[in-house]
Structure formats: C-alpha cells, structure tokens
Amino acid sequence: MTVWDRPEPTARPVPLDRERIVAAAIALADEGGLEAVSLRKVAARLDVGPMRLYGYISTKEELFDLMVDEVHAEILPEERSGDWREVLRIRAHRTRSATLRHEWLADLLGGRPTLGPNALAVNETTLAALDGLADLDTVLRAVETVGAYFTGAIRREVADLRAERATGLSKLDWQRASGPYVSRMLATGRFPALAKAIHDGTEVDAETSFTTGLEWVLDAVAAKLARPSA
Amino acid sequence: MTVWDRPEPTARPVPLDRERIVAAAIALADEGGLEAVSLRKVAARLDVGPMRLYGYISTKEELFDLMVDEVHAEILPEERSGDWREVLRIRAHRTRSATLRHEWLADLLGGRPTLGPNALAVNETTLAALDGLADLDTVLRAVETVGAYFTGAIRREVADLRAERATGLSKLDWQRASGPYVSRMLATGRFPALAKAIHDGTEVDAETSFTTGLEWVLDAVAAKLARPSA
DNA sequence: ATTTGATCATTACGGTGTATCGCAACAGTA
DNA sequence: TACTGTTGCGATACACCGTAATGATCAAAT
C-alpha cells in the first residue's frame, strides 16, 4: 500500500488551552497595551478562529482575569521570608515591578476581585506571615490597607509615566513651564499653595517615593499590630 | 407681507457646549456605567450628530477627563475646615462618596493625571492645609500617600460591591460556602491561613473598614509631619 | 453680489465582542 | 459495518463602536 493509497490524515485543529491563550494575550498587551488585546488578534496569533476562544473563556473580561492571575505568579515570592514587615514590603515591591514589566496591569489592578490560584497563593503567604500577630480583623485590615496603598500608588505612578511619555516632559517640568494650560492656571493666583509646591518641589524618583510612602504605611501597621485595640 | 412670504428661519443647530456634553455623558455613565458611554449615545441624548462632539473634544478619553473633573466639583469642600488631618480626612471621604454616587469614577480614579480646574482646586485646598507643617517634600509625600490609599481602597470597595451585586452574595458568604471554586481551593489545604481568615473573619461594613485604614495612614502621616526627617 | 471660511451633517471605514448556525469528525450502538 | 447522536469547530452575521473624510449650508467679508 503506497503513500498514495493512504488518505492524508484529516487536518486536526491547532491544539489549544488557556495557558496558550493567556500567553498570547499577555504578549499582545506587553507590546501594545491593553487596548491592543482583542479576541480576534489573540486568536490570530494562535492561528485559530476567534470563536474558538469561547470554549475556554466566556467573555473578554474573563481573559483579563486570567491575565492578571498569570502575572501574580511573578509576584509570588519563591522563598518564604521571615518578618511580616518584610513580607508585606516584598509583596508591594514585587507587585510594582511586575506592573512596570506589564504596564497594562495598572489598568486592571484593583478593578476586580482577584481570585485566581496565583492571587490566592499571594494572599496566603501574606496572611501566613501576619498570622497571630493580632486579632484576625486587625490583621485583615492591615493587609487591605497596605494593599490599597500600593495599588493606588502603582496606578498613579504608571499614569504619570504615560503622561511623561506622551508629552516628553517630566511631570515637574511640564507643570512648571512647558504646560501652557497649567502655567496659565497657576498664573491666575487661585492656586498659591499648588504654585509654590510646583515651583519649589524637587524631582523625586518614583521608586523612592513609592518606598517612602510604603514604609510610612508599614509603620502605621506596626503600631496597630502592637496594640490591636487602637 | 404675509407669513407665507417670509421664509421660515433656517433651522439653527442645537446649541452645545462642553458643560452640556459632559452632563449628558455623566448621566449615561450614572445609569449604565462607563461602558454605556459612547460618543454616539452622548450625541443622541443631545439631539446632535456624533461628529458634532469633535468640535469640543478631540477624543473619547478627553471626555472622560472632563467627566472626572466635573465630579471633582462635588469633592471640593464648600468651606475651608481647620486641621490638616480633618482636611485630608474630608477629602478622602468626599472622594469616596462621590464615587459611590458615580460608580464609574472608580474605573477612572488614578488612571490618568487629573489636571482639570476642579481637581486643581481640590489639590490646592489640600496643600494649603498642610503648608508649612513640614518641609515641602514631606508634605507632598504625605498628600500622595494618603491619595494612594484612598484611591486604592475606593477602587477595591467598588470592585467588591460589583462582585456582590453580580453574585448576590456578600464577599464573605460567597467565599465561605457558596462559591464552589473558592471552597474547592480552600479544601485543597494549600491555603490554611486564607481558610482560617475566611472562616473566622467577621463581616465588616465597607465604610468603617475604609475609615479605619484611613486613620492608620493619617496616624503615619502625623508622625512624619512631626519629625520630617524620618 | 460674490467669494470665502467656518460649522455642521452625512457617509464611510475598519475595527470590536459575541450570537447563531451548519458542518464535519468522533463515540456509541445495533 | 452501518447508523446516529453529540460534540467541537469554522464561517457568517449582527449590532455597535471611534473617528476620518467628505459634502452641504450658512454667516461674514470682500
């Protein structure tokens, strides 16, 4: 029986799974931001029809959820490190650097509850580090407070970063002289404190600004963990 | 000269300005969330062709910017109140309630630098209240830290709120028993601290949770304003 | 009176998320 | 081995989107 007798194997569809889909989506987002992620483009990158994806996700939002959880794998520290404070600090910094690697994460951070397995693991190590240091409610409040801080700070940092990129000017420079609108507003005299701040403020790099605020918040948490009633 | 001789006055186009546009957009967003805001629908609500809007804004994002600034008018307190701490506290709470009135604001908060006149005014009163309490950089750090906290906390609160609304279950209930996925994850034993937290945690209402965290952060700021070097 | 320039409406383009539907390959049965 | 139900896939289709390009219309300027 020659080759010619045997029929060609029927063209099997490209195998697919969530991992591949999410990887493609993340690649697109890394290259062109969240807005570059469309189900059609994700599908195209996988040599697949768009509708195929709906076997694995049922909505675009779910794809975003998967993407966020995937990045949480990068946030999860490899080894469990000691101090509660160190754990919270590391989590904050790892979240920040993951976001700088995947800027689109800033658009999603805090937007929806994160319940994927990786996000749960991140929360687990955080809670484990704080376990028993105070009554449970205080501990939860602590985790949420720190989380609120770094979420907000990261979002703001990325927002400023993008603005700088778009205008080609650092925030301070731009406010100070080059932004005609802001200059005009400050010239009205209606914002003296703001004008002074912009005039006299020194340019602080984003990371130390992030770190400083973080340590303040951690100080506050430390005080409450010591005296849980307050 | 009879009526019939005189030509009908030519149909003047509907008068328009940014205020009207923004108001229409906010109304749409209040009703159906940010995703219900399309330039076509905004225009329709004003009895106007969609392209007409491009005389007043040049992109949809700019419309969002205007919306955000408009809400900042609600955030700006009417009278200047004393204490720096009170000023920060009030700003946080007013931002929170404005967001609860306009939930879509949560999607925009921290997403882009806010430079509209109302946002500037809000920043002005904040800075004015802190002026001279420490060196300028410390003051700026304080404002940013508190801002990062309440931005993050508000976003998270709204995210949870939406999840509750979608599932019909409070966050705790849903995690505890009714969410099959979370239950399954916790049953694996890989998340003992998380399981304990969910099992033993009491349901705290969102506002007190927000307030508690805020006061912690304000405590931290107070400590730094006292000793600016730390 | 004629031209010009600005304003507005229409049309059109290339994209989006996703519902629907018909087909083709497989599993199970007779 | 023939048949049949089920499942998963691809193509098509729909309603909508932001906005570029174009065409019409009218007030002001020459």
mmCIF file of C-alpha atoms in Angstrom, chain A residues 47-201:
data_model
loop_
_atom_site.group_PDB
_atom_site.id
_atom_site.type_symbol
_atom_site.label_atom_id
_atom_site.label_comp_id
_atom_site.label_asym_id
_atom_site.label_seq_id
_atom_site.Cartn_x
_atom_site.Cartn_y
_atom_site.Cartn_z
ATOM 1 C CA ASP A 47 -3.817 30.524 14.125
ATOM 2 C CA VAL A 48 -7.332 29.956 15.216
ATOM 3 C CA GLY A 49 -10.743 31.405 14.584
ATOM 4 C CA PRO A 50 -11.931 33.941 17.111
ATOM 5 C CA MET A 51 -14.905 31.896 18.203
ATOM 6 C CA ARG A 52 -12.639 29.111 19.231
ATOM 7 C CA LEU A 53 -11.652 31.069 22.307
ATOM 8 C CA TYR A 54 -15.124 30.910 23.678
ATOM 9 C CA GLY A 55 -14.575 27.313 24.563
ATOM 10 C CA TYR A 56 -12.009 28.426 27.102
ATOM 11 C CA ILE A 57 -13.343 31.736 28.269
ATOM 12 C CA SER A 58 -16.834 33.045 28.007
ATOM 13 C CA THR A 59 -16.085 36.701 27.941
ATOM 14 C CA LYS A 60 -13.250 39.074 27.336
ATOM 15 C CA GLU A 61 -13.262 40.122 30.959
ATOM 16 C CA GLU A 62 -12.513 36.575 31.937
ATOM 17 C CA LEU A 63 -9.466 36.676 29.732
ATOM 18 C CA PHE A 64 -8.319 39.743 31.625
ATOM 19 C CA ASP A 65 -8.862 37.914 34.879
ATOM 20 C CA LEU A 66 -6.683 35.092 33.671
ATOM 21 C CA MET A 67 -4.003 37.529 32.588
ATOM 22 C CA VAL A 68 -3.971 39.194 35.978
ATOM 23 C CA ASP A 69 -3.680 35.886 37.730
ATOM 24 C CA GLU A 70 -0.894 34.796 35.467
ATOM 25 C CA VAL A 71 1.149 37.828 36.436
ATOM 26 C CA HIS A 72 0.524 37.022 40.083
ATOM 27 C CA ALA A 73 2.753 34.033 39.536
ATOM 28 C CA GLU A 74 5.580 36.503 39.044
ATOM 29 C CA ILE A 75 4.576 38.350 42.172
ATOM 30 C CA LEU A 76 4.585 35.302 44.398
ATOM 31 C CA PRO A 77 7.997 35.204 46.089
ATOM 32 C CA GLU A 78 9.953 31.998 45.669
ATOM 33 C CA GLU A 79 11.027 31.522 49.237
ATOM 34 C CA ARG A 80 9.126 32.376 52.343
ATOM 35 C CA SER A 81 10.962 35.213 54.035
ATOM 36 C CA GLY A 82 10.745 35.962 57.707
ATOM 37 C CA ASP A 83 9.411 39.153 59.118
ATOM 38 C CA TRP A 84 5.791 40.192 58.499
ATOM 39 C CA ARG A 85 7.031 43.594 57.543
ATOM 40 C CA GLU A 86 9.469 42.169 55.063
ATOM 41 C CA VAL A 87 6.735 40.040 53.564
ATOM 42 C CA LEU A 88 4.447 42.992 53.032
ATOM 43 C CA ARG A 89 7.288 45.080 51.716
ATOM 44 C CA ILE A 90 8.332 42.441 49.255
ATOM 45 C CA ARG A 91 4.813 41.926 48.063
ATOM 46 C CA ALA A 92 4.420 45.618 47.402
ATOM 47 C CA HIS A 93 7.689 45.869 45.549
ATOM 48 C CA ARG A 94 7.115 42.742 43.537
ATOM 49 C CA THR A 95 3.699 43.980 42.531
ATOM 50 C CA ARG A 96 5.249 47.227 41.492
ATOM 51 C CA SER A 97 7.959 45.665 39.364
ATOM 52 C CA ALA A 98 5.540 43.231 37.782
ATOM 53 C CA THR A 99 3.439 46.217 36.809
ATOM 54 C CA LEU A 100 6.417 48.006 35.350
ATOM 55 C CA ARG A 101 7.131 44.881 33.314
ATOM 56 C CA HIS A 102 3.485 44.604 32.286
ATOM 57 C CA GLU A 103 2.209 48.127 32.304
ATOM 58 C CA TRP A 104 -1.301 47.110 31.380
ATOM 59 C CA LEU A 105 -1.604 45.569 34.809
ATOM 60 C CA ALA A 106 -2.010 49.069 36.166
ATOM 61 C CA ASP A 107 -5.275 49.338 34.273
ATOM 62 C CA LEU A 108 -6.588 46.189 35.877
ATOM 63 C CA LEU A 109 -5.185 46.464 39.401
ATOM 64 C CA GLY A 110 -7.963 46.743 41.895
ATOM 65 C CA GLY A 111 -10.554 46.709 39.170
ATOM 66 C CA ARG A 112 -11.969 43.309 40.051
ATOM 67 C CA PRO A 113 -11.542 40.910 42.928
ATOM 68 C CA THR A 114 -8.559 38.671 42.277
ATOM 69 C CA LEU A 115 -9.408 35.068 42.992
ATOM 70 C CA GLY A 116 -7.212 33.061 40.689
ATOM 71 C CA PRO A 117 -4.985 30.396 42.158
ATOM 72 C CA ASN A 118 -1.865 32.520 41.974
ATOM 73 C CA ALA A 119 -3.526 35.514 43.560
ATOM 74 C CA LEU A 120 -4.823 33.270 46.305
ATOM 75 C CA ALA A 121 -1.319 31.963 46.862
ATOM 76 C CA VAL A 122 -0.029 35.504 47.162
ATOM 77 C CA ASN A 123 -2.672 36.263 49.726
ATOM 78 C CA GLU A 124 -1.908 33.068 51.547
ATOM 79 C CA THR A 125 1.733 33.862 52.100
ATOM 80 C CA THR A 126 0.820 37.360 53.214
ATOM 81 C CA LEU A 127 -1.727 36.154 55.719
ATOM 82 C CA ALA A 128 0.551 33.424 56.939
ATOM 83 C CA ALA A 129 3.208 35.980 57.723
ATOM 84 C CA LEU A 130 0.796 38.040 59.796
ATOM 85 C CA ASP A 131 -0.982 35.170 61.449
ATOM 86 C CA GLY A 132 -1.241 35.524 65.181
ATOM 87 C CA LEU A 133 0.323 38.955 65.404
ATOM 88 C CA ALA A 134 -3.001 40.449 66.338
ATOM 89 C CA ASP A 135 -6.658 39.557 66.279
ATOM 90 C CA LEU A 136 -7.777 38.434 62.862
ATOM 91 C CA ASP A 137 -9.733 41.550 61.994
ATOM 92 C CA THR A 138 -6.780 43.760 62.680
ATOM 93 C CA VAL A 139 -4.614 41.561 60.520
ATOM 94 C CA LEU A 140 -7.078 41.699 57.659
ATOM 95 C CA ARG A 141 -7.347 45.443 57.965
ATOM 96 C CA ALA A 142 -3.589 45.669 57.833
ATOM 97 C CA VAL A 143 -3.331 43.621 54.670
ATOM 98 C CA GLU A 144 -6.076 45.585 52.994
ATOM 99 C CA THR A 145 -4.624 48.920 53.982
ATOM 100 C CA VAL A 146 -1.203 48.107 52.631
ATOM 101 C CA GLY A 147 -2.786 46.669 49.521
ATOM 102 C CA ALA A 148 -4.853 49.776 48.981
ATOM 103 C CA TYR A 149 -1.749 51.891 49.287
ATOM 104 C CA PHE A 150 0.405 50.088 46.816
ATOM 105 C CA THR A 151 -2.408 49.580 44.367
ATOM 106 C CA GLY A 152 -3.161 53.258 44.339
ATOM 107 C CA ALA A 153 0.470 54.282 44.269
ATOM 108 C CA ILE A 154 1.317 51.980 41.391
ATOM 109 C CA ARG A 155 -1.612 53.153 39.346
ATOM 110 C CA ARG A 156 -0.640 56.718 39.890
ATOM 111 C CA GLU A 157 2.963 56.057 39.011
ATOM 112 C CA VAL A 158 2.047 54.426 35.743
ATOM 113 C CA ALA A 159 -0.382 57.199 34.930
ATOM 114 C CA ASP A 160 2.358 59.761 35.407
ATOM 115 C CA LEU A 161 4.773 57.643 33.439
ATOM 116 C CA ARG A 162 2.447 57.551 30.483
ATOM 117 C CA ALA A 163 1.842 61.249 30.651
ATOM 118 C CA GLU A 164 5.559 61.874 30.636
ATOM 119 C CA ARG A 165 5.951 59.579 27.708
ATOM 120 C CA ALA A 166 3.165 61.312 25.828
ATOM 121 C CA THR A 167 4.417 64.829 26.437
ATOM 122 C CA GLY A 168 8.117 64.092 26.528
ATOM 123 C CA LEU A 169 8.395 66.097 29.717
ATOM 124 C CA SER A 170 8.799 65.093 33.314
ATOM 125 C CA LYS A 171 5.827 65.886 35.463
ATOM 126 C CA LEU A 172 7.543 68.691 37.251
ATOM 127 C CA ASP A 173 8.997 70.304 34.155
ATOM 128 C CA TRP A 174 5.767 70.066 32.402
ATOM 129 C CA GLN A 175 3.793 71.659 35.161
ATOM 130 C CA ARG A 176 6.424 74.229 35.811
ATOM 131 C CA ALA A 177 6.980 75.812 32.498
ATOM 132 C CA SER A 178 6.079 73.847 29.478
ATOM 133 C CA GLY A 179 2.453 73.103 30.006
ATOM 134 C CA PRO A 180 0.717 76.242 28.830
ATOM 135 C CA TYR A 181 -2.542 75.283 30.439
ATOM 136 C CA VAL A 182 -1.109 74.621 33.881
ATOM 137 C CA SER A 183 1.041 77.716 33.695
ATOM 138 C CA ARG A 184 -1.999 79.742 32.856
ATOM 139 C CA MET A 185 -3.964 78.272 35.723
ATOM 140 C CA LEU A 186 -1.201 78.927 38.215
ATOM 141 C CA ALA A 187 -0.826 82.452 36.899
ATOM 142 C CA THR A 188 -4.389 83.205 37.918
ATOM 143 C CA GLY A 189 -3.258 83.224 41.514
ATOM 144 C CA ARG A 190 -6.088 80.951 42.524
ATOM 145 C CA PHE A 191 -3.703 78.164 43.479
ATOM 146 C CA PRO A 192 -0.939 79.678 45.562
ATOM 147 C CA ALA A 193 -0.083 76.560 47.543
ATOM 148 C CA LEU A 194 -0.027 74.482 44.400
ATOM 149 C CA ALA A 195 2.125 77.056 42.652
ATOM 150 C CA LYS A 196 4.568 77.036 45.488
ATOM 151 C CA ALA A 197 4.679 73.257 45.525
ATOM 152 C CA ILE A 198 5.385 73.094 41.836
ATOM 153 C CA HIS A 199 7.913 75.874 41.990
ATOM 154 C CA ASP A 200 9.866 74.644 44.991
ATOM 155 C CA GLY A 201 9.311 70.903 44.756
#
